[in-house]
Amino acid sequence: MADITAVFNTALKAHNAPPVTSHRYSIDRLDEFLKEAYSINARIADLTTYLRAIRPSYLSTAPAPRRPQRQNSTDLKSTQDTAQRHLSDTERAAIDAEAKTVLRQLHAAVERIGQTEQIRQDTASHVALRKRNQGGLGAIGRWAAGGAVTAKSAEEELEEARQKMLNAHREGIVWYLQAKLRETGTLQSTMMEIRIQREVEKSKSVLYKTKGSSIPFSQSFDAAVDSEKPAAQEQERAQPQLSDEQMQLFAQENQDMMKHYQDTLDQVRTAERSLIEISELQSTLVTNLTEQNEHIEQLVQDSFFTTENIGRGNKELKKASERPSTARLLFHGTCAFCAFLVVWDLIF
């Protein structure tokens, strides 16, 4: 879209109006709430980018390369190097632990700014109520002004509307951060679920290959036994004799297989614990999002009602000013009575 700022400024100048000035957006000029919200959002974006970048290497089931790789850290700053190399099981576990820690920290940060905003709202409401009660001797002053004890002034209505709009805006920011954090947690949990599924399928494949490799030996052994005379080989068939080398080979294979399945089981248990923790965090986020959404809708609805109440309040104030004030009548009656007493004393 073309920039027509110069043309618009020329039109404004023709009507003796000030031109449009460019506004430079700077986070440093914002308040502390928005600064913290921007910081949390940037950290969530960094974590999401990191998880998406390492996803291919994290989910890869390819065997480790023979050539040794350069060992890099698995923190969020080494995304490019980590995404381009093979990851070991230890590195994957470290990634899971680090991502889980960052998710907890971000969740705590979002909860912290939400609680801080709630405290600010309560404080602002308390200060506004105290200011309203102190202004004009509180309820007595309002009664003396025309009997409108509970009516709010136009300035109070405008301030209340401004506070409600500010509250709704900040509640929306907290809701957005919780939604983005939930999406990041879903991405992490999905990656872990796919990894567990692939590890289980890989273990089943290894078991199938091992079972298949033992079939030729069993068939050849049965064929050799059947080729001999039944009477002479009956005892050997009942108790086949194996050499020491074969016994050691089978024992070593059994130990390797047990170690492989034990390692796989440990990995699955660790991943399941991480999934449970992330699921609990996501459940908390979902509950907070639901409550936050209801609160935001209520605030927006209240802001609309406040705008309507401003006009109604102005009309009520006008009617109150037109009605005869009790305090005014009392004052005039007192003055008339005092004047009557003075005149009575002067005459008599």
CSV table of C-alpha atoms in Angstrom, one decimal:
chain,number,residue,atom,x,y,z
A,1,MET,CA,0.0,0.0,0.0
A,2,ALA,CA,1.4,3.4,-1.0
A,3,ASP,CA,2.3,6.0,1.7
A,4,ILE,CA,0.0,9.0,1.3
A,5,THR,CA,1.1,10.7,4.5
A,6,ALA,CA,2.5,13.7,2.5
A,7,VAL,CA,-0.8,14.1,0.6
A,8,PHE,CA,-2.7,13.9,3.8
A,9,ASN,CA,-0.5,16.5,5.4
A,10,THR,CA,-1.0,18.8,2.5
A,11,ALA,CA,-4.8,18.5,2.9
A,12,LEU,CA,-4.5,19.2,6.6
A,13,LYS,CA,-2.4,22.2,5.9
A,14,ALA,CA,-5.0,23.6,3.5
A,15,HIS,CA,-7.6,23.4,6.4
A,16,ASN,CA,-5.2,25.0,8.9
A,17,ALA,CA,-4.8,21.7,10.8
A,18,PRO,CA,-1.5,20.4,12.3
A,19,PRO,CA,0.2,17.8,10.2
A,20,VAL,CA,0.6,14.1,11.2
A,21,THR,CA,3.8,13.5,13.0
A,22,SER,CA,5.6,10.1,12.9
A,23,HIS,CA,5.5,8.1,16.1
A,24,ARG,CA,8.4,5.9,16.9
A,25,TYR,CA,7.4,2.9,18.9
A,26,SER,CA,9.8,2.0,21.7
A,27,ILE,CA,9.4,-0.6,24.4
A,28,ASP,CA,11.4,1.5,26.8
A,29,ARG,CA,8.6,4.1,26.9
A,30,LEU,CA,6.1,1.5,28.1
A,31,ASP,CA,5.1,0.7,31.6
A,32,GLU,CA,6.5,-2.1,33.6
A,33,PHE,CA,3.6,-4.4,32.9
A,34,LEU,CA,4.0,-4.2,29.1
A,35,LYS,CA,7.8,-4.5,29.4
A,36,GLU,CA,7.4,-7.7,31.3
A,37,ALA,CA,4.7,-9.0,28.9
A,38,TYR,CA,7.0,-8.3,25.9
A,39,SER,CA,9.9,-10.1,27.6
A,40,ILE,CA,7.7,-13.2,28.4
A,41,ASN,CA,6.4,-13.2,24.8
A,42,ALA,CA,9.9,-13.1,23.4
A,43,ARG,CA,11.0,-16.0,25.6
A,44,ILE,CA,8.0,-18.1,24.5
A,45,ALA,CA,8.8,-17.3,20.8
A,46,ASP,CA,12.4,-18.3,21.3
A,47,LEU,CA,11.4,-21.6,22.9
A,48,THR,CA,8.9,-22.3,20.1
A,49,THR,CA,11.5,-21.6,17.4
A,50,TYR,CA,14.0,-23.8,19.2
A,51,LEU,CA,11.7,-26.8,19.4
A,52,ARG,CA,10.6,-26.5,15.8
A,53,ALA,CA,14.2,-26.2,14.6
A,54,ILE,CA,15.5,-29.3,16.5
A,55,ARG,CA,12.3,-31.4,15.7
A,56,PRO,CA,13.9,-33.3,12.8
A,57,SER,CA,17.0,-34.2,14.7
A,58,TYR,CA,15.0,-34.9,17.9
A,59,LEU,CA,12.7,-37.4,16.2
A,60,SER,CA,15.3,-39.0,13.9
A,61,THR,CA,15.8,-42.7,14.4
A,62,ALA,CA,18.8,-42.9,12.1
A,63,PRO,CA,21.9,-44.6,13.6
A,64,ALA,CA,24.7,-42.4,14.9
A,65,PRO,CA,27.4,-41.5,12.3
A,66,ARG,CA,30.8,-43.2,12.6
A,67,ARG,CA,32.6,-39.9,12.3
A,68,PRO,CA,32.8,-38.2,15.7
A,69,GLN,CA,30.7,-35.0,15.9
A,70,ARG,CA,31.5,-31.8,17.7
A,71,GLN,CA,29.7,-31.8,21.0
A,72,ASN,CA,27.7,-28.6,21.5
A,73,SER,CA,25.4,-27.5,24.3
A,74,THR,CA,21.7,-28.1,23.9
A,75,ASP,CA,20.7,-24.7,25.2
A,76,LEU,CA,18.4,-22.3,23.3
A,77,LYS,CA,21.4,-20.4,21.9
A,78,SER,CA,22.8,-23.3,19.9
A,79,THR,CA,19.7,-24.0,17.8
A,80,GLN,CA,21.3,-24.1,14.4
A,81,ASP,CA,24.2,-26.4,15.4
A,82,THR,CA,21.8,-28.8,17.3
A,83,ALA,CA,19.3,-29.0,14.5
A,84,GLN,CA,22.0,-30.1,11.9
A,85,ARG,CA,23.6,-33.0,13.8
A,86,HIS,CA,22.6,-36.3,15.3
A,87,LEU,CA,21.3,-36.3,18.9
A,88,SER,CA,22.0,-39.0,21.4
A,89,ASP,CA,19.5,-40.2,23.9
A,90,THR,CA,21.3,-38.2,26.6
A,91,GLU,CA,21.1,-35.0,24.6
A,92,ARG,CA,17.4,-35.7,23.9
A,93,ALA,CA,16.8,-36.1,27.7
A,94,ALA,CA,18.6,-32.9,28.4
A,95,ILE,CA,16.5,-31.1,25.8
A,96,ASP,CA,13.3,-32.4,27.5
A,97,ALA,CA,14.5,-31.3,30.9
A,98,GLU,CA,15.5,-27.9,29.7
A,99,ALA,CA,12.3,-27.3,27.8
A,100,LYS,CA,10.3,-28.4,30.8
A,101,THR,CA,12.2,-26.0,33.1
A,102,VAL,CA,11.7,-23.1,30.7
A,103,LEU,CA,8.0,-23.9,30.5
A,104,ARG,CA,7.7,-23.8,34.3
A,105,GLN,CA,9.6,-20.5,34.5
A,106,LEU,CA,7.4,-18.9,31.8
A,107,HIS,CA,4.2,-20.2,33.5
A,108,ALA,CA,5.4,-18.7,36.8
A,109,ALA,CA,6.2,-15.4,35.1
A,110,VAL,CA,2.7,-15.2,33.5
A,111,GLU,CA,1.1,-16.1,36.8
A,112,ARG,CA,3.2,-13.4,38.5
A,113,ILE,CA,2.2,-10.5,36.1
A,114,GLY,CA,-1.5,-11.7,36.4
A,115,GLN,CA,-1.4,-11.5,40.2
A,116,THR,CA,0.4,-8.1,40.0
A,117,GLU,CA,-2.3,-6.8,37.7
A,118,GLN,CA,-5.1,-8.1,40.0
A,119,ILE,CA,-3.4,-6.3,42.9
A,120,ARG,CA,-3.2,-3.1,40.9
A,121,GLN,CA,-6.9,-3.3,40.0
A,122,ASP,CA,-7.9,-3.8,43.6
A,123,THR,CA,-5.8,-0.9,44.7
A,124,ALA,CA,-7.2,1.4,42.0
A,125,SER,CA,-10.7,0.5,43.0
A,126,HIS,CA,-10.0,1.1,46.7
A,127,VAL,CA,-8.3,4.4,46.0
A,128,ALA,CA,-11.2,5.6,43.8
A,129,LEU,CA,-13.8,4.6,46.5
A,130,ARG,CA,-11.9,6.4,49.2
A,131,LYS,CA,-11.5,9.5,47.0
A,132,ARG,CA,-15.2,9.5,46.2
A,133,ASN,CA,-16.1,9.2,49.9
A,134,GLN,CA,-13.7,12.0,50.9
A,135,GLY,CA,-14.7,14.4,48.2
A,136,GLY,CA,-17.3,17.0,49.5
A,137,LEU,CA,-17.6,15.4,53.0
A,138,GLY,CA,-18.6,12.1,51.5
A,139,ALA,CA,-22.3,11.2,51.6
A,140,ILE,CA,-23.2,14.4,53.5
A,141,GLY,CA,-21.8,16.6,50.7
A,142,ARG,CA,-23.7,14.6,48.1
A,143,TRP,CA,-26.9,14.9,50.1
A,144,ALA,CA,-26.4,18.6,50.5
A,145,ALA,CA,-25.8,18.9,46.7
A,146,GLY,CA,-29.2,17.7,45.9
A,147,GLY,CA,-29.8,14.3,47.6
A,148,ALA,CA,-27.9,12.2,45.0
A,149,VAL,CA,-26.1,10.1,47.6
A,150,THR,CA,-25.1,7.2,45.3
A,151,ALA,CA,-24.8,9.0,42.0
A,152,LYS,CA,-21.4,9.4,40.4
A,153,SER,CA,-20.1,12.5,38.7
A,154,ALA,CA,-19.2,12.6,35.1
A,155,GLU,CA,-15.4,12.6,35.9
A,156,GLU,CA,-15.9,9.5,38.1
A,157,GLU,CA,-17.8,7.7,35.3
A,158,LEU,CA,-15.1,8.5,32.8
A,159,GLU,CA,-12.4,7.4,35.1
A,160,GLU,CA,-14.2,4.1,35.8
A,161,ALA,CA,-14.7,3.5,32.1
A,162,ARG,CA,-11.0,4.2,31.5
A,163,GLN,CA,-10.0,1.7,34.3
A,164,LYS,CA,-12.3,-1.0,32.9
A,165,MET,CA,-10.9,-0.6,29.4
A,166,LEU,CA,-7.3,-0.8,30.8
A,167,ASN,CA,-8.2,-3.9,32.9
A,168,ALA,CA,-9.8,-5.6,29.8
A,169,HIS,CA,-6.7,-4.8,27.7
A,170,ARG,CA,-4.3,-6.2,30.3
A,171,GLU,CA,-6.4,-9.2,31.0
A,172,GLY,CA,-6.3,-9.9,27.2
A,173,ILE,CA,-2.5,-9.7,27.3
A,174,VAL,CA,-2.3,-12.3,30.1
A,175,TRP,CA,-4.8,-14.5,28.2
A,176,TYR,CA,-2.7,-14.2,25.0
A,177,LEU,CA,0.5,-15.2,26.9
A,178,GLN,CA,-1.2,-18.2,28.4
A,179,ALA,CA,-2.5,-19.3,25.0
A,180,LYS,CA,0.9,-19.0,23.4
A,181,LEU,CA,2.5,-20.9,26.3
A,182,ARG,CA,-0.1,-23.6,26.0
A,183,GLU,CA,0.7,-24.0,22.3
A,184,THR,CA,4.4,-24.3,23.1
A,185,GLY,CA,3.7,-27.0,25.7
A,186,THR,CA,1.6,-28.9,23.2
A,187,LEU,CA,4.4,-28.8,20.7
A,188,GLN,CA,6.9,-30.2,23.3
A,189,SER,CA,4.5,-32.9,24.5
A,190,THR,CA,3.7,-34.0,20.9
A,191,MET,CA,7.4,-34.3,20.1
A,192,MET,CA,7.9,-36.5,23.2
A,193,GLU,CA,4.9,-38.7,22.4
A,194,ILE,CA,6.2,-39.3,18.9
A,195,ARG,CA,9.7,-40.1,20.2
A,196,ILE,CA,8.3,-42.6,22.7
A,197,GLN,CA,6.2,-44.2,20.0
A,198,ARG,CA,9.2,-44.5,17.7
A,199,GLU,CA,11.4,-46.0,20.4
A,200,VAL,CA,8.8,-48.6,21.1
A,201,GLU,CA,8.4,-49.5,17.4
A,202,LYS,CA,12.2,-49.7,17.1
A,203,SER,CA,12.4,-52.0,20.1
A,204,LYS,CA,9.7,-54.3,18.5
A,205,SER,CA,11.7,-54.3,15.3
A,206,VAL,CA,14.9,-55.3,17.1
A,207,LEU,CA,13.0,-58.1,18.8
A,208,TYR,CA,11.6,-59.3,15.5
A,209,LYS,CA,15.0,-59.4,13.8
A,210,THR,CA,16.5,-61.2,16.8
A,211,LYS,CA,13.8,-63.8,16.6
A,212,GLY,CA,14.1,-64.2,12.9
A,213,SER,CA,17.9,-64.7,13.1
A,214,SER,CA,17.4,-67.6,15.5
A,215,ILE,CA,15.1,-69.5,13.1
A,216,PRO,CA,17.7,-70.8,10.6
A,217,PHE,CA,19.8,-72.2,13.5
A,218,SER,CA,16.8,-74.0,15.0
A,219,GLN,CA,15.7,-75.4,11.6
A,220,SER,CA,19.2,-76.6,10.8
A,221,PHE,CA,19.5,-78.2,14.2
A,222,ASP,CA,16.2,-80.0,13.8
A,223,ALA,CA,17.2,-81.2,10.4
A,224,ALA,CA,20.5,-82.6,11.6
A,225,VAL,CA,18.7,-84.4,14.5
A,226,ASP,CA,16.1,-85.9,12.2
A,227,SER,CA,18.7,-87.2,9.8
A,228,GLU,CA,20.2,-89.4,12.5
A,229,LYS,CA,18.7,-92.6,13.7
A,230,PRO,CA,15.9,-92.1,16.2
A,231,ALA,CA,17.1,-94.6,18.7
A,232,ALA,CA,20.7,-93.3,18.8
A,233,GLN,CA,19.8,-89.6,18.9
A,234,GLU,CA,16.9,-89.8,21.4
A,235,GLN,CA,19.0,-88.7,24.4
A,236,GLU,CA,20.8,-86.0,22.4
A,237,ARG,CA,17.5,-84.7,21.1
A,238,ALA,CA,16.2,-84.4,24.7
A,239,GLN,CA,19.4,-82.7,25.8
A,240,PRO,CA,21.2,-81.1,22.9
A,241,GLN,CA,24.9,-80.5,23.6
A,242,LEU,CA,26.2,-77.0,22.9
A,243,SER,CA,29.8,-75.9,22.8
A,244,ASP,CA,31.2,-73.4,25.3
A,245,GLU,CA,31.7,-70.8,22.6
A,246,GLN,CA,28.0,-71.1,21.6
A,247,MET,CA,26.9,-70.8,25.2
A,248,GLN,CA,29.0,-67.7,25.7
A,249,LEU,CA,27.6,-66.2,22.5
A,250,PHE,CA,24.0,-66.8,23.5
A,251,ALA,CA,24.6,-65.4,27.0
A,252,GLN,CA,26.2,-62.3,25.5
A,253,GLU,CA,23.3,-61.8,23.2
A,254,ASN,CA,20.8,-62.2,26.1
A,255,GLN,CA,22.7,-59.6,28.1
A,256,ASP,CA,22.9,-57.1,25.3
A,257,MET,CA,19.2,-57.6,24.6
A,258,MET,CA,18.3,-57.1,28.3
A,259,LYS,CA,20.5,-54.0,28.5
A,260,HIS,CA,18.9,-52.6,25.4
A,261,TYR,CA,15.4,-53.1,26.7
A,262,GLN,CA,16.3,-51.8,30.1
A,263,ASP,CA,17.7,-48.6,28.6
A,264,THR,CA,14.6,-48.2,26.4
A,265,LEU,CA,12.3,-48.8,29.4
A,266,ASP,CA,14.2,-46.1,31.4
A,267,GLN,CA,13.9,-43.7,28.5
A,268,VAL,CA,10.2,-44.3,28.2
A,269,ARG,CA,9.6,-43.9,31.9
A,270,THR,CA,11.5,-40.6,32.0
A,271,ALA,CA,9.6,-39.3,29.0
A,272,GLU,CA,6.3,-40.4,30.5
A,273,ARG,CA,7.1,-38.5,33.7
A,274,SER,CA,7.9,-35.4,31.7
A,275,LEU,CA,4.7,-35.8,29.7
A,276,ILE,CA,2.7,-36.1,32.9
A,277,GLU,CA,4.2,-32.9,34.2
A,278,ILE,CA,3.7,-31.0,31.0
A,279,SER,CA,0.1,-32.3,30.8
A,280,GLU,CA,-0.6,-31.0,34.3
A,281,LEU,CA,0.9,-27.6,33.3
A,282,GLN,CA,-1.3,-27.6,30.2
A,283,SER,CA,-4.4,-28.4,32.3
A,284,THR,CA,-3.7,-25.5,34.6
A,285,LEU,CA,-3.2,-23.2,31.6
A,286,VAL,CA,-6.5,-24.4,30.1
A,287,THR,CA,-8.3,-23.6,33.3
A,288,ASN,CA,-6.7,-20.2,33.6
A,289,LEU,CA,-7.6,-19.5,29.9
A,290,THR,CA,-11.2,-20.3,30.5
A,291,GLU,CA,-11.5,-18.1,33.6
A,292,GLN,CA,-9.5,-15.4,31.9
A,293,ASN,CA,-11.8,-15.4,28.9
A,294,GLU,CA,-14.9,-15.2,31.0
A,295,HIS,CA,-13.4,-12.3,33.0
A,296,ILE,CA,-12.4,-10.4,29.8
A,297,GLU,CA,-15.9,-10.8,28.4
A,298,GLN,CA,-17.4,-9.5,31.6
A,299,LEU,CA,-15.0,-6.5,31.6
A,300,VAL,CA,-15.8,-5.7,28.0
A,301,GLN,CA,-19.5,-5.9,28.7
A,302,ASP,CA,-19.1,-3.7,31.8
A,303,SER,CA,-17.2,-1.1,29.7
A,304,PHE,CA,-20.1,-0.9,27.3
A,305,PHE,CA,-22.5,-0.5,30.1
A,306,THR,CA,-20.3,2.2,31.7
A,307,THR,CA,-20.4,4.2,28.5
A,308,GLU,CA,-24.2,4.1,28.5
A,309,ASN,CA,-24.3,5.0,32.2
A,310,ILE,CA,-22.2,8.1,31.6
A,311,GLY,CA,-25.0,9.7,29.7
A,312,ARG,CA,-27.6,8.5,32.1
A,313,GLY,CA,-25.5,9.9,35.0
A,314,ASN,CA,-25.3,13.3,33.4
A,315,LYS,CA,-29.0,13.4,33.1
A,316,GLU,CA,-29.5,12.4,36.7
A,317,LEU,CA,-27.0,15.1,37.8
A,318,LYS,CA,-28.9,17.7,35.8
A,319,LYS,CA,-32.2,16.7,37.3
A,320,ALA,CA,-30.7,16.7,40.8
A,321,SER,CA,-29.4,20.2,40.3
A,322,GLU,CA,-32.8,21.3,39.1
A,323,ARG,CA,-34.6,19.8,42.2
A,324,PRO,CA,-34.8,22.0,45.3
A,325,SER,CA,-32.0,21.1,47.6
A,326,THR,CA,-32.9,20.2,51.2
A,327,ALA,CA,-29.7,21.9,52.4
A,328,ARG,CA,-30.4,25.0,50.4
A,329,LEU,CA,-34.0,25.3,51.7
A,330,LEU,CA,-32.6,24.7,55.3
A,331,PHE,CA,-30.1,27.5,54.8
A,332,HIS,CA,-32.6,30.0,53.5
A,333,GLY,CA,-35.0,29.1,56.2
A,334,THR,CA,-32.3,29.6,58.8
A,335,CYS,CA,-31.3,33.0,57.4
A,336,ALA,CA,-34.9,34.1,57.3
A,337,PHE,CA,-35.5,33.1,60.9
A,338,CYS,CA,-32.3,34.9,62.1
A,339,ALA,CA,-33.3,38.0,60.2
A,340,PHE,CA,-36.8,37.8,61.8
A,341,LEU,CA,-35.2,37.6,65.3
A,342,VAL,CA,-32.9,40.6,64.7
A,343,VAL,CA,-35.8,42.7,63.4
A,344,TRP,CA,-38.0,41.6,66.4
A,345,ASP,CA,-35.2,42.6,68.8
A,346,LEU,CA,-34.8,46.0,67.2
A,347,ILE,CA,-38.4,46.8,67.2
A,348,PHE,CA,-39.4,45.5,70.6
